[in-house]
Amino acid sequence: MTEEAPKKLVELRDLQLYFNQGKANEVRAIDHVSFDIYEGEIFGLVGESGSGKTTIGRTILKIYEQTAGDILFQGKDVTHLKGKQLAEFRKDAQMIFQDPQASLNGRMKVRDIIAEGIDVNKLASSKAERDQKVQELLDLVGLNKDHATRYPHEFSGGQRQRIGIARALAVDPKFIIADEPISALDVSIQAQVVNLMKELQKKHSLTYLFIAHDLSMVKYISDRIGVMHWGKLLEIGSADAVYNHPLHPYTKSLLSAIPVPDPEVEKARQHLEYDTSIETDGKTREMIEVNPGHFVLATPEEAAQYQAQQV
Amino acid sequence: MSNPILKVENLHVNFNTYAGTVQAIRDVSFDLNKGETLAIVGESGSGKSVTTKTLMGLNAKNASIPDNSRLLFKDRNLLDLTEEEWQSVRGNEIAMIFQDPMTSLDPTMKIGMQIAEPLMKHREMKKEDALARALELMQGVGIPNAEEHINDYPHQWSGGMRQRAVVAIALAADPEILIADEPTTALDVTIQAQILTLMKKLQRETSSSIIFITHDLGVVAGMADRVAVMYAGKIVEYGTVDEIFFNPQHPYTWGLLNSMPTTDTAVGTLEAIPGTPPDLLEPPKGDAFAPRNAFALAIDSKEEPPFFKVSDTHYAATWLLDERAPKVTPPAQIQKRWARWQEIQGQEA
Amino acid sequence: MAANTEDFVIVGAQSSDANEHISKPALSFWQDAWRRLKLNKLAVISMWFLIFILAFAVVSNIFVPQKAANAFNSDKVGVYKNLPPNSGLPIPGWDGKIKAPGDTTVTDVYASQGVPDGERFILGTDNIGRSVAKRVIVGLRISLLVAIVATLIDLVIGVAYGVFSGWKGGWVDNVMQRIIEILSSIPNLIIVTMLGLLLGSGILSIILAIAMTGWLSMARQVRNMTLSLKERDYVLAAKTLGESSSKIAVKHLIPNMAGTIIVQIMMTVPSAIMFEAVLSAINLGVKPPTASLGSLISDAQAMLQFYPYQVLIPSAMLVLISLAFILLGDGLRDAFDPRASED
Ligand SMILES: Nc1ncnc2c1ncn2[C@@H]1O[C@H](COP(=O)(O)OP(=O)(O)OP(=O)(O)O)[C@@H](O)[C@H]1O
Ligand SMILES: Nc1ncnc2c1ncn2[C@@H]1O[C@H](COP(=O)(O)OP(=O)(O)OP(=O)(O)O)[C@@H](O)[C@H]1O
Ligand SMILES: [Mg+2]
Ligand SMILES: [Mg+2]
């Protein structure tokens, strides 16, 4: 799926973000994380609750300010963007949220929610054009035109999530961060939203950062996957490599926890417990390329071990 | 194996709202056998929670239940109980684990006390004895160093630990029926795996019956003995876990199974169920799933399908099982499952 | 089963249009709140009562000017003073008869003081012969003026201060909260006394006193709401779309705390009215001859034993208005908070 010489859209370089820095309750939400997201790909980021996935997404979008490290978007450092350039960046990078209930303002009509980006960036010159655009966006996500005048609470979870997607697409972004866009939805609706996101990605040549704690959907949608734990990136590689040939014990544990809709498989499935001591022993570890494009956070000895364990 | 401890017959639940009557449960009947886990699956809004709340006598004020609905438990109809009688059933003979561990624990009360309380109330234990039992239960649900944590408050615990405490509270009075309404939906997969393992282990030890509500078929496959699939306030298919997963008959069940990635799902084969569930203010005539069903028959919009028998334990309410219906080819993934069913049947024979 | 074979053909799924249809009537937040408010009879009655009182106070400017209520004929004080309420109908207690001080029997005061025939005072007169009805109407206007000013200040200063403080957060919030704490630790009476010394007592001092302290609890509440709302995903979404802070406040923050704001106003208003009454009662309020409900009560209280109506009528007015605000506020709180009523 990776093309020849893919262009980097987003680059994280040794990113760090500490909440309450220097205080007793300091949290290292992002701890020396580096990775690239290529143009046109879906990059999946997984990890358990509290591992720092949301924080990474929000830091890229400049909602949080990093403690150290750089974020590059299309080759340019976005850390100190201001004014017009910031506005441009805001248009290019958008977000889809986890909780479809909380991400829509209940006091606004669906039309005005979707048109918010159009209004801010003055993308429509008249009311008719604005309505026209909203109409197209509703169409795009499979909603009806009479939904434009309704309020969010009248919709089901899946429909609300589609409204959120329409809002993000209104400014015609290049890059979308989807922060657990399906965790709050039913399984059957999850497929609906995931398929819609895939379809839109092709149609609008979008790049996604897709955040989730469940590897099975991530594997299905992503080209490459990064695995996080306690603010560190532990493993990164193609979706197939991470899912089918995991290297890091944490990834293995995470994979073993996924329930599979097959009673026979379930009877045999054994959840592997993860021994966190390998993260707290104080040794320095680096991202080591064990297989082409497949990196793991390890000491050189561990890397050799991981390599040897592969079948 | 039919030894029902609970029989639900013709359950209807209506909610009166300003916009009209919401028919949330429309004629649901099922049995729960002793020692089994019955999973109820279905989309959001299909009525899973309303069913369980009715079983706990906890429905909202605006609910109304017609007289012919019956919940038979130990030779009495639970729907006839007064609030006082309910209090001796709830948390004692029937206990519940809620979805959100945050809201089902009292933030101002020590966790040990919260576990001990049902024991003092229903078993008339003395405080010391109840607390001693609470400690055992905390150890039982795998809280490390339980004696150090018995005086903790909920906010001092992580989500996974809290849900363990909720499980411990539900199990305290050794209930005959345990209702778990999406007990792991709010948790991430790692913690979900721990809680599910825990519930299975505890059930083996206590042989209580569990009603397990979820929309995650993966969880169902691992937990359930029998499965009931709900759609728009009705059960549309029920059977043993193998029957539902390997020989599904209702197109809605097909849709649910199809929309989940499995280990061998190739990229691009995830099939979503289009559209949204019907509005229960105006439930559609006939088969409620018809508008979203690629295999809908003309009769589906006119007449409601009855339950067709697939086996002694397996029934499905779809006109596709009528002898006059055309033979349809289910989606590829379902065909694979059917093939597996043939194998399993072959092995057994 | 009457079905025939053509019923058993595959027709497939319906179009998405039919599928995604919502049959509930579209209800906005306000319509929904209004619907729930209507279920609360007491709140609705209170609301109509307040609307009526407000309209009456405005219209009354035409037929009861302030001057008319203050004026009295110094030559005829003896004739008109302390007349009891007289409806003209033989209703006991409202027929112009009263037990005069020291008497044991009821006398027709109108006749004994020589009031010309046909002249009646529906709510009686005070001790210098001014119509209590007129004075209550003027007092009502003052009280409502105080209420309106309190509301405006609450809305303008309280909301703006709260939103700004909560939105900025950090040290700005810290400083602004300390200021609130300092202001609210100064007793109101001290502020009024100081203002009274500076500006002389009167309506202006009262309004300034309310302006200085009345918005504090609103500001605190709004700030707390802002702190929680600003973390909401829709606010983050607006941020990532590039919306400016002031737009976010107007479009997302304030509409979502409208319920809290309105309920808070419903609590501020009666306390402002009461505050004015108390001030007037201790002679820090309106200057005579201007009447306010508070000054009417305090002026008449010396004679409470003999002419109870002079105290009771303005008091009843005060209590009714405050009660109506409180009941309406209660109803609004439930109407804005769907969890409280479960349908
Ligand atoms: N504003 C904040 N102040 C302090 N700590 C924070 C803040 N936001 C997040 N954290 C902490 O940072 C860590 C990472 O949080 P984050 O929300 O990024 O995790 P996540 O991987 O998105 O988890 P989830 O799956 O629960 O969404 C957590 O320990 C969290 O408690
Ligand atoms: N108090 C109530 N008043 C009106 N309608 C209600 C009430 N409680 C539930 N309903 C409706 O009953 C239907 C079934 O709701 P229920 O909560 O049982 O769904 P569920 O299957 O548990 O869904 P989820 O997966 O979202 O928990 C829904 O359409 C819901 O809107
Ligand atoms: Mg997160
Ligand atoms: Mg539910």
PDB file of C-alpha atoms in Angstrom, chain C residues 150 153-154 188 208-219 264 268 271:
ATOM      1  CA  ALA C 150     -29.900  44.078  39.128  1.00  0.00           C
ATOM      2  CA  ILE C 153     -25.800  44.167  35.963  1.00  0.00           C
ATOM      3  CA  ASP C 154     -25.936  40.451  36.585  1.00  0.00           C
ATOM      4  CA  ASN C 188     -23.134  45.084  51.929  1.00  0.00           C
ATOM      5  CA  LEU C 208     -24.581  51.338  42.901  1.00  0.00           C
ATOM      6  CA  ALA C 209     -24.491  49.096  45.939  1.00  0.00           C
ATOM      7  CA  ILE C 210     -26.221  46.357  44.004  1.00  0.00           C
ATOM      8  CA  ALA C 211     -23.924  46.971  41.074  1.00  0.00           C
ATOM      9  CA  MET C 212     -20.900  46.443  43.256  1.00  0.00           C
ATOM     10  CA  THR C 213     -21.932  43.179  44.811  1.00  0.00           C
ATOM     11  CA  GLY C 214     -25.027  41.748  43.122  1.00  0.00           C
ATOM     12  CA  TRP C 215     -23.172  40.068  40.274  1.00  0.00           C
ATOM     13  CA  LEU C 216     -20.622  38.217  42.343  1.00  0.00           C
ATOM     14  CA  SER C 217     -22.408  34.920  42.621  1.00  0.00           C
ATOM     15  CA  MET C 218     -23.386  35.061  38.951  1.00  0.00           C
ATOM     16  CA  ALA C 219     -19.765  35.620  38.016  1.00  0.00           C
ATOM     17  CA  GLN C 264     -29.340  32.668  38.772  1.00  0.00           C
ATOM     18  CA  THR C 268     -30.673  37.625  42.313  1.00  0.00           C
ATOM     19  CA  SER C 271     -32.719  39.326  46.896  1.00  0.00           C
TER      20      SER C 271
END
